[in-house]
Amino acid sequence: MERFIINGGKKLSGKVKISGAKNSALKLIAASILADSKITLRNVPQIEDVNIMLEMLEILGAKINVEAASKVIEIEPEYINNYEAPYELVRKMRASILVAGPLLSKFGRVKVAIPGGCNIGSRQIDLHLKGFKDLGAEYLVEHGYVNCHIDKNRNGNRLHGTIINLDFPSRGATENIMMAACLASGQTVINNAAREPEISDLALFLNSMGAKIQGAGTDYITINGVKSLRGTDYEVMPDSIEAGTFITAAALCGEKVEIQNARWRNLEVFYSKLKEIGVKITIIDENNIRVEAPLERYKPVNISTLPYPGFPTDLQPVITVLLSVVPGVSIVTENVFENRFMYVDELNRMGADIKIEGHHAVIRGVEKLSGAPVRSFDLRAGAAVVLAGLIAEGTTEVSDIYHIKRGYENFDEKLRLLGADIKLVE
Ligand code: EPZ
């Protein structure tokens, strides 16, 4: 079984270039279903989740051409002739549910497996389904699948625009509804929409295909339906969460690390917290920053995760690692997922002193961590235990690293280039 072997204590320095955003690329691939001709995507991260989403589109009938070296993907959606997203793929990656909106809107029907929960929470899709119903679709849940179709008697073969009020600014629900509304008749409004930068990236992509979307990036998005969407050539935005992960690694054990393509404006709350801790961040320009780590001067802080622009839940595990070696008591509160502290037991096995009380992690900073065999419970928890291994005394062995490879492109290679002693072993 593949695992990472890390010998801690090395200082990081040099430059690291951030790859394309996983949580944008997956949606752009799903949105390609809506087009009537070829889509070219650039700066696509070479990660397992992208491979799964491309496999999904191939199962639907699309023709796919991957130029791995240049990170370019070509998708010909005009060959799609199947409208069923199978359980074995949706089970592997819940983001597969995002083919539902495009298939429903373009073909009038979709059968998609209901994604199970995962290590961080129940991961409901009720807001997605309520949005489809508001747009004029009918759905039936049976045998672990959702069967959705447009009620032809009421609407012919098109969804119809309407005002949709989301109970919670769900990213997936915002994305699925926005994609479905592109080919609906009339205007759709999504109120209390998610505001993440990846939502704006998806809207820019759809508009380059001829969609008429305004307000993406705010909590009030309007979509004026069109009859069809054309192919386009589009570059995926940089990955803010990967940037935040490397910035935190630099804050832990960096001498002088330059993070390129950091697009730092997408992480302003995260940066302000790092500065409050005492991390030295220099803005080089819109896309590049430098991080220096005067670890001895860091102060404890309290952090609460919230939907964007609040502190990103996906950076909660790595910031907890940083706070675990900052003298004093810090409190991290997880407000987005119900079970996102599974990795804390692994940190405590490395000598951290963290107590979980409900949605709160009470972190008492310790002098140092010590290397140990640990597991990756999910993508971001895996990144957290790797970062802990970078600063721990001795050797850390990280198993279940397939989680990490799902969402971080060349993670160990990029860390090695910065000076980390990390090896991938079978
Ligand atoms: C996206 O998941 C990301 N995944 C997650 O990143 C990220 O943690 C999450 O947004 C929050 O920012 C992708 O973009 C592929 P949500 P998503 O819909 O869309 C509840 C990573 O590590 N909810 O905003 O599923 C849900 O249960 C991953 O890259 C409902 O109750 O997030 C959760 O508690 C992990 N009903 C909360 O909302 C619904 O219909 C946030 O979900 C939908 C969601």
mmCIF file with all atom_site columns, N, CA and C in Angstrom, residues 1-4 22-23 26 46-50 52 91-94 117-120 123 340 342-343 346 374-386 398-411 424:
data_model
loop_
_atom_site.group_PDB
_atom_site.id
_atom_site.type_symbol
_atom_site.label_atom_id
_atom_site.label_alt_id
_atom_site.label_comp_id
_atom_site.label_asym_id
_atom_site.label_entity_id
_atom_site.label_seq_id
_atom_site.pdbx_PDB_ins_code
_atom_site.Cartn_x
_atom_site.Cartn_y
_atom_site.Cartn_z
_atom_site.occupancy
_atom_site.B_iso_or_equiv
_atom_site.pdbx_formal_charge
_atom_site.auth_seq_id
_atom_site.auth_comp_id
_atom_site.auth_asym_id
_atom_site.auth_atom_id
_atom_site.pdbx_PDB_model_num
ATOM 1   N N  . MET A 1 1   ? 0.869   -1.194 0.000   1.00 0.00 ? 1   MET A N  1
ATOM 2   C CA . MET A 1 1   ? 0.000   0.000  0.000   1.00 0.00 ? 1   MET A CA 1
ATOM 3   C C  . MET A 1 1   ? 0.904   1.243  0.000   1.00 0.00 ? 1   MET A C  1
ATOM 4   N N  . GLU A 1 2   ? 0.660   2.191  -0.923  1.00 0.00 ? 2   GLU A N  1
ATOM 5   C CA . GLU A 1 2   ? 1.513   3.388  -1.001  1.00 0.00 ? 2   GLU A CA 1
ATOM 6   C C  . GLU A 1 2   ? 1.449   4.193  0.301   1.00 0.00 ? 2   GLU A C  1
ATOM 7   N N  . ARG A 1 3   ? 2.587   4.739  0.696   1.00 0.00 ? 3   ARG A N  1
ATOM 8   C CA . ARG A 1 3   ? 2.577   5.645  1.858   1.00 0.00 ? 3   ARG A CA 1
ATOM 9   C C  . ARG A 1 3   ? 3.719   6.635  1.728   1.00 0.00 ? 3   ARG A C  1
ATOM 10  N N  . PHE A 1 4   ? 3.636   7.732  2.529   1.00 0.00 ? 4   PHE A N  1
ATOM 11  C CA . PHE A 1 4   ? 4.726   8.710  2.568   1.00 0.00 ? 4   PHE A CA 1
ATOM 12  C C  . PHE A 1 4   ? 5.590   8.416  3.796   1.00 0.00 ? 4   PHE A C  1
ATOM 13  N N  . LYS A 1 22  ? -8.911  22.104 -8.022  1.00 0.00 ? 22  LYS A N  1
ATOM 14  C CA . LYS A 1 22  ? -9.719  20.876 -8.084  1.00 0.00 ? 22  LYS A CA 1
ATOM 15  C C  . LYS A 1 22  ? -11.196 21.245 -8.054  1.00 0.00 ? 22  LYS A C  1
ATOM 16  N N  . ASN A 1 23  ? -11.568 22.149 -7.081  1.00 0.00 ? 23  ASN A N  1
ATOM 17  C CA . ASN A 1 23  ? -12.995 22.409 -6.864  1.00 0.00 ? 23  ASN A CA 1
ATOM 18  C C  . ASN A 1 23  ? -13.594 23.395 -7.853  1.00 0.00 ? 23  ASN A C  1
ATOM 19  N N  . LEU A 1 26  ? -13.506 20.240 -11.571 1.00 0.00 ? 26  LEU A N  1
ATOM 20  C CA . LEU A 1 26  ? -14.536 19.186 -11.555 1.00 0.00 ? 26  LEU A CA 1
ATOM 21  C C  . LEU A 1 26  ? -15.872 19.722 -12.062 1.00 0.00 ? 26  LEU A C  1
ATOM 22  N N  . GLN A 1 46  ? -3.628  17.442 -12.597 1.00 0.00 ? 46  GLN A N  1
ATOM 23  C CA . GLN A 1 46  ? -3.559  15.984 -12.874 1.00 0.00 ? 46  GLN A CA 1
ATOM 24  C C  . GLN A 1 46  ? -3.783  15.248 -11.553 1.00 0.00 ? 46  GLN A C  1
ATOM 25  N N  . ILE A 1 47  ? -5.044  15.077 -11.164 1.00 0.00 ? 47  ILE A N  1
ATOM 26  C CA . ILE A 1 47  ? -5.377  14.443 -9.875  1.00 0.00 ? 47  ILE A CA 1
ATOM 27  C C  . ILE A 1 47  ? -6.459  13.374 -10.105 1.00 0.00 ? 47  ILE A C  1
ATOM 28  N N  . GLU A 1 48  ? -6.611  12.488 -9.151  1.00 0.00 ? 48  GLU A N  1
ATOM 29  C CA . GLU A 1 48  ? -7.518  11.344 -9.291  1.00 0.00 ? 48  GLU A CA 1
ATOM 30  C C  . GLU A 1 48  ? -8.967  11.785 -9.454  1.00 0.00 ? 48  GLU A C  1
ATOM 31  N N  . ASP A 1 49  ? -9.388  12.822 -8.713  1.00 0.00 ? 49  ASP A N  1
ATOM 32  C CA . ASP A 1 49  ? -10.799 13.248 -8.826  1.00 0.00 ? 49  ASP A CA 1
ATOM 33  C C  . ASP A 1 49  ? -11.132 13.710 -10.239 1.00 0.00 ? 49  ASP A C  1
ATOM 34  N N  . VAL A 1 50  ? -10.182 14.349 -10.925 1.00 0.00 ? 50  VAL A N  1
ATOM 35  C CA . VAL A 1 50  ? -10.417 14.756 -12.321 1.00 0.00 ? 50  VAL A CA 1
ATOM 36  C C  . VAL A 1 50  ? -10.586 13.509 -13.194 1.00 0.00 ? 50  VAL A C  1
ATOM 37  N N  . ILE A 1 52  ? -11.762 10.657 -12.298 1.00 0.00 ? 52  ILE A N  1
ATOM 38  C CA . ILE A 1 52  ? -13.076 10.059 -12.013 1.00 0.00 ? 52  ILE A CA 1
ATOM 39  C C  . ILE A 1 52  ? -14.176 10.828 -12.743 1.00 0.00 ? 52  ILE A C  1
ATOM 40  N N  . ARG A 1 91  ? -20.217 6.998  -5.652  1.00 0.00 ? 91  ARG A N  1
ATOM 41  C CA . ARG A 1 91  ? -19.735 6.565  -4.314  1.00 0.00 ? 91  ARG A CA 1
ATOM 42  C C  . ARG A 1 91  ? -18.272 7.003  -4.140  1.00 0.00 ? 91  ARG A C  1
ATOM 43  N N  . LYS A 1 92  ? -17.500 6.888  -5.233  1.00 0.00 ? 92  LYS A N  1
ATOM 44  C CA . LYS A 1 92  ? -16.069 7.238  -5.141  1.00 0.00 ? 92  LYS A CA 1
ATOM 45  C C  . LYS A 1 92  ? -15.871 8.741  -4.969  1.00 0.00 ? 92  LYS A C  1
ATOM 46  N N  . MET A 1 93  ? -16.745 9.513  -5.651  1.00 0.00 ? 93  MET A N  1
ATOM 47  C CA . MET A 1 93  ? -16.552 10.968 -5.589  1.00 0.00 ? 93  MET A CA 1
ATOM 48  C C  . MET A 1 93  ? -17.919 11.659 -5.630  1.00 0.00 ? 93  MET A C  1
ATOM 49  N N  . ARG A 1 94  ? -18.330 12.253 -4.516  1.00 0.00 ? 94  ARG A N  1
ATOM 50  C CA . ARG A 1 94  ? -19.664 12.832 -4.412  1.00 0.00 ? 94  ARG A CA 1
ATOM 51  C C  . ARG A 1 94  ? -19.863 13.997 -5.379  1.00 0.00 ? 94  ARG A C  1
ATOM 52  N N  . GLY A 1 117 ? -22.442 9.372  2.620   1.00 0.00 ? 117 GLY A N  1
ATOM 53  C CA . GLY A 1 117 ? -21.714 10.343 3.437   1.00 0.00 ? 117 GLY A CA 1
ATOM 54  C C  . GLY A 1 117 ? -20.224 10.102 3.209   1.00 0.00 ? 117 GLY A C  1
ATOM 55  N N  . CYS A 1 118 ? -19.413 10.873 3.889   1.00 0.00 ? 118 CYS A N  1
ATOM 56  C CA . CYS A 1 118 ? -17.969 10.613 3.784   1.00 0.00 ? 118 CYS A CA 1
ATOM 57  C C  . CYS A 1 118 ? -17.385 10.872 5.171   1.00 0.00 ? 118 CYS A C  1
ATOM 58  N N  . ASN A 1 119 ? -16.058 10.892 5.253   1.00 0.00 ? 119 ASN A N  1
ATOM 59  C CA . ASN A 1 119 ? -15.430 10.968 6.573   1.00 0.00 ? 119 ASN A CA 1
ATOM 60  C C  . ASN A 1 119 ? -15.680 12.290 7.280   1.00 0.00 ? 119 ASN A C  1
ATOM 61  N N  . ILE A 1 120 ? -16.230 13.291 6.550   1.00 0.00 ? 120 ILE A N  1
ATOM 62  C CA . ILE A 1 120 ? -16.351 14.582 7.252   1.00 0.00 ? 120 ILE A CA 1
ATOM 63  C C  . ILE A 1 120 ? -17.800 14.952 7.528   1.00 0.00 ? 120 ILE A C  1
ATOM 64  N N  . ARG A 1 123 ? -23.246 14.945 4.120   1.00 0.00 ? 123 ARG A N  1
ATOM 65  C CA . ARG A 1 123 ? -23.193 15.405 2.721   1.00 0.00 ? 123 ARG A CA 1
ATOM 66  C C  . ARG A 1 123 ? -24.537 15.245 2.013   1.00 0.00 ? 123 ARG A C  1
ATOM 67  N N  . ARG A 1 340 ? -15.439 16.937 11.164  1.00 0.00 ? 340 ARG A N  1
ATOM 68  C CA . ARG A 1 340 ? -14.202 17.213 10.433  1.00 0.00 ? 340 ARG A CA 1
ATOM 69  C C  . ARG A 1 340 ? -12.981 17.304 11.356  1.00 0.00 ? 340 ARG A C  1
ATOM 70  N N  . MET A 1 342 ? -11.612 14.259 12.614  1.00 0.00 ? 342 MET A N  1
ATOM 71  C CA . MET A 1 342 ? -11.144 12.868 12.745  1.00 0.00 ? 342 MET A CA 1
ATOM 72  C C  . MET A 1 342 ? -9.619  12.818 12.817  1.00 0.00 ? 342 MET A C  1
ATOM 73  N N  . TYR A 1 343 ? -8.936  13.736 12.153  1.00 0.00 ? 343 TYR A N  1
ATOM 74  C CA . TYR A 1 343 ? -7.473  13.704 12.069  1.00 0.00 ? 343 TYR A CA 1
ATOM 75  C C  . TYR A 1 343 ? -6.810  14.082 13.393  1.00 0.00 ? 343 TYR A C  1
ATOM 76  N N  . GLU A 1 346 ? -4.898  11.533 15.248  1.00 0.00 ? 346 GLU A N  1
ATOM 77  C CA . GLU A 1 346 ? -3.570  11.249 14.660  1.00 0.00 ? 346 GLU A CA 1
ATOM 78  C C  . GLU A 1 346 ? -2.553  12.276 15.136  1.00 0.00 ? 346 GLU A C  1
ATOM 79  N N  . VAL A 1 374 ? 0.840   7.346  10.997  1.00 0.00 ? 374 VAL A N  1
ATOM 80  C CA . VAL A 1 374 ? -0.496  7.977  11.052  1.00 0.00 ? 374 VAL A CA 1
ATOM 81  C C  . VAL A 1 374 ? -1.251  7.692  9.756   1.00 0.00 ? 374 VAL A C  1
ATOM 82  N N  . ARG A 1 375 ? -2.578  7.931  9.797   1.00 0.00 ? 375 ARG A N  1
ATOM 83  C CA . ARG A 1 375 ? -3.442  7.677  8.631   1.00 0.00 ? 375 ARG A CA 1
ATOM 84  C C  . ARG A 1 375 ? -3.992  8.978  8.060   1.00 0.00 ? 375 ARG A C  1
ATOM 85  N N  . SER A 1 376 ? -4.322  8.955  6.757   1.00 0.00 ? 376 SER A N  1
ATOM 86  C CA . SER A 1 376 ? -5.018  10.093 6.137   1.00 0.00 ? 376 SER A CA 1
ATOM 87  C C  . SER A 1 376 ? -6.496  9.744  6.109   1.00 0.00 ? 376 SER A C  1
ATOM 88  N N  . PHE A 1 377 ? -7.320  10.473 6.830   1.00 0.00 ? 377 PHE A N  1
ATOM 89  C CA . PHE A 1 377 ? -8.746  10.139 6.866   1.00 0.00 ? 377 PHE A CA 1
ATOM 90  C C  . PHE A 1 377 ? -9.499  10.713 5.677   1.00 0.00 ? 377 PHE A C  1
ATOM 91  N N  . ASP A 1 378 ? -9.036  11.833 5.163   1.00 0.00 ? 378 ASP A N  1
ATOM 92  C CA . ASP A 1 378 ? -9.618  12.383 3.941   1.00 0.00 ? 378 ASP A CA 1
ATOM 93  C C  . ASP A 1 378 ? -8.561  13.294 3.326   1.00 0.00 ? 378 ASP A C  1
ATOM 94  N N  . LEU A 1 379 ? -8.908  13.930 2.270   1.00 0.00 ? 379 LEU A N  1
ATOM 95  C CA . LEU A 1 379 ? -7.952  14.732 1.499   1.00 0.00 ? 379 LEU A CA 1
ATOM 96  C C  . LEU A 1 379 ? -7.230  15.777 2.340   1.00 0.00 ? 379 LEU A C  1
ATOM 97  N N  . ARG A 1 380 ? -7.989  16.592 3.048   1.00 0.00 ? 380 ARG A N  1
ATOM 98  C CA . ARG A 1 380 ? -7.384  17.720 3.794   1.00 0.00 ? 380 ARG A CA 1
ATOM 99  C C  . ARG A 1 380 ? -6.784  17.232 5.111   1.00 0.00 ? 380 ARG A C  1
ATOM 100 N N  . ALA A 1 381 ? -7.356  16.175 5.686   1.00 0.00 ? 381 ALA A N  1
ATOM 101 C CA . ALA A 1 381 ? -6.766  15.587 6.898   1.00 0.00 ? 381 ALA A CA 1
ATOM 102 C C  . ALA A 1 381 ? -5.420  14.969 6.542   1.00 0.00 ? 381 ALA A C  1
ATOM 103 N N  . GLY A 1 382 ? -5.327  14.393 5.342   1.00 0.00 ? 382 GLY A N  1
ATOM 104 C CA . GLY A 1 382 ? -4.055  13.800 4.903   1.00 0.00 ? 382 GLY A CA 1
ATOM 105 C C  . GLY A 1 382 ? -2.980  14.852 4.761   1.00 0.00 ? 382 GLY A C  1
ATOM 106 N N  . ALA A 1 383 ? -3.356  15.997 4.184   1.00 0.00 ? 383 ALA A N  1
ATOM 107 C CA . ALA A 1 383 ? -2.382  17.097 4.038   1.00 0.00 ? 383 ALA A CA 1
ATOM 108 C C  . ALA A 1 383 ? -1.925  17.564 5.413   1.00 0.00 ? 383 ALA A C  1
ATOM 109 N N  . ALA A 1 384 ? -2.852  17.556 6.370   1.00 0.00 ? 384 ALA A N  1
ATOM 110 C CA . ALA A 1 384 ? -2.528  18.031 7.730   1.00 0.00 ? 384 ALA A CA 1
ATOM 111 C C  . ALA A 1 384 ? -1.482  17.128 8.383   1.00 0.00 ? 384 ALA A C  1
ATOM 112 N N  . VAL A 1 385 ? -1.654  15.812 8.299   1.00 0.00 ? 385 VAL A N  1
ATOM 113 C CA . VAL A 1 385 ? -0.685  14.915 8.961   1.00 0.00 ? 385 VAL A CA 1
ATOM 114 C C  . VAL A 1 385 ? 0.659   14.936 8.234   1.00 0.00 ? 385 VAL A C  1
ATOM 115 N N  . VAL A 1 386 ? 0.661   15.230 6.946   1.00 0.00 ? 386 VAL A N  1
ATOM 116 C CA . VAL A 1 386 ? 1.948   15.394 6.238   1.00 0.00 ? 386 VAL A CA 1
ATOM 117 C C  . VAL A 1 386 ? 2.669   16.627 6.772   1.00 0.00 ? 386 VAL A C  1
ATOM 118 N N  . VAL A 1 398 ? 2.913   8.078  6.683   1.00 0.00 ? 398 VAL A N  1
ATOM 119 C CA . VAL A 1 398 ? 1.519   8.431  6.416   1.00 0.00 ? 398 VAL A CA 1
ATOM 120 C C  . VAL A 1 398 ? 0.916   7.395  5.470   1.00 0.00 ? 398 VAL A C  1
ATOM 121 N N  . SER A 1 399 ? -0.133  6.706  5.900   1.00 0.00 ? 399 SER A N  1
ATOM 122 C CA . SER A 1 399 ? -0.781  5.700  5.035   1.00 0.00 ? 399 SER A CA 1
ATOM 123 C C  . SER A 1 399 ? -2.104  6.250  4.485   1.00 0.00 ? 399 SER A C  1
ATOM 124 N N  . ASP A 1 400 ? -2.747  5.442  3.640   1.00 0.00 ? 400 ASP A N  1
ATOM 125 C CA . ASP A 1 400 ? -3.995  5.835  2.953   1.00 0.00 ? 400 ASP A CA 1
ATOM 126 C C  . ASP A 1 400 ? -3.811  7.129  2.164   1.00 0.00 ? 400 ASP A C  1
ATOM 127 N N  . ILE A 1 401 ? -2.665  7.240  1.491   1.00 0.00 ? 401 ILE A N  1
ATOM 128 C CA . ILE A 1 401 ? -2.379  8.529  0.828   1.00 0.00 ? 401 ILE A CA 1
ATOM 129 C C  . ILE A 1 401 ? -3.135  8.693  -0.485  1.00 0.00 ? 401 ILE A C  1
ATOM 130 N N  . TYR A 1 402 ? -3.952  7.683  -0.864  1.00 0.00 ? 402 TYR A N  1
ATOM 131 C CA . TYR A 1 402 ? -4.763  7.866  -2.086  1.00 0.00 ? 402 TYR A CA 1
ATOM 132 C C  . TYR A 1 402 ? -5.724  9.053  -1.899  1.00 0.00 ? 402 TYR A C  1
ATOM 133 N N  . HIS A 1 403 ? -6.113  9.280  -0.611  1.00 0.00 ? 403 HIS A N  1
ATOM 134 C CA . HIS A 1 403 ? -6.966  10.455 -0.343  1.00 0.00 ? 403 HIS A CA 1
ATOM 135 C C  . HIS A 1 403 ? -6.254  11.732 -0.807  1.00 0.00 ? 403 HIS A C  1
ATOM 136 N N  . ILE A 1 404 ? -4.950  11.818 -0.481  1.00 0.00 ? 404 ILE A N  1
ATOM 137 C CA . ILE A 1 404 ? -4.196  13.048 -0.798  1.00 0.00 ? 404 ILE A CA 1
ATOM 138 C C  . ILE A 1 404 ? -4.039  13.185 -2.312  1.00 0.00 ? 404 ILE A C  1
ATOM 139 N N  . LYS A 1 405 ? -3.811  12.050 -2.973  1.00 0.00 ? 405 LYS A N  1
ATOM 140 C CA . LYS A 1 405 ? -3.555  12.104 -4.425  1.00 0.00 ? 405 LYS A CA 1
ATOM 141 C C  . LYS A 1 405 ? -4.832  12.438 -5.199  1.00 0.00 ? 405 LYS A C  1
ATOM 142 N N  . ARG A 1 406 ? -6.005  12.359 -4.515  1.00 0.00 ? 406 ARG A N  1
ATOM 143 C CA . ARG A 1 406 ? -7.263  12.722 -5.177  1.00 0.00 ? 406 ARG A CA 1
ATOM 144 C C  . ARG A 1 406 ? -7.303  14.216 -5.474  1.00 0.00 ? 406 ARG A C  1
ATOM 145 N N  . GLY A 1 407 ? -6.615  15.021 -4.615  1.00 0.00 ? 407 GLY A N  1
ATOM 146 C CA . GLY A 1 407 ? -6.850  16.452 -4.743  1.00 0.00 ? 407 GLY A CA 1
ATOM 147 C C  . GLY A 1 407 ? -5.623  17.329 -4.771  1.00 0.00 ? 407 GLY A C  1
ATOM 148 N N  . TYR A 1 408 ? -4.419  16.738 -4.544  1.00 0.00 ? 408 TYR A N  1
ATOM 149 C CA . TYR A 1 408 ? -3.188  17.555 -4.590  1.00 0.00 ? 408 TYR A CA 1
ATOM 150 C C  . TYR A 1 408 ? -2.298  17.013 -5.689  1.00 0.00 ? 408 TYR A C  1
ATOM 151 N N  . GLU A 1 409 ? -1.973  17.849 -6.677  1.00 0.00 ? 409 GLU A N  1
ATOM 152 C CA . GLU A 1 409 ? -1.136  17.412 -7.798  1.00 0.00 ? 409 GLU A CA 1
ATOM 153 C C  . GLU A 1 409 ? 0.335   17.382 -7.367  1.00 0.00 ? 409 GLU A C  1
ATOM 154 N N  . ASN A 1 410 ? 0.979   16.232 -7.480  1.00 0.00 ? 410 ASN A N  1
ATOM 155 C CA . ASN A 1 410 ? 2.421   16.112 -7.171  1.00 0.00 ? 410 ASN A CA 1
ATOM 156 C C  . ASN A 1 410 ? 2.793   16.683 -5.808  1.00 0.00 ? 410 ASN A C  1
ATOM 157 N N  . PHE A 1 411 ? 2.001   16.358 -4.787  1.00 0.00 ? 411 PHE A N  1
ATOM 158 C CA . PHE A 1 411 ? 2.145   16.977 -3.458  1.00 0.00 ? 411 PHE A CA 1
ATOM 159 C C  . PHE A 1 411 ? 3.535   16.728 -2.874  1.00 0.00 ? 411 PHE A C  1
ATOM 160 N N  . LEU A 1 424 ? 7.839   8.740  -1.343  1.00 0.00 ? 424 LEU A N  1
ATOM 161 C CA . LEU A 1 424 ? 6.667   7.900  -1.613  1.00 0.00 ? 424 LEU A CA 1
ATOM 162 C C  . LEU A 1 424 ? 7.163   6.462  -1.700  1.00 0.00 ? 424 LEU A C  1
#
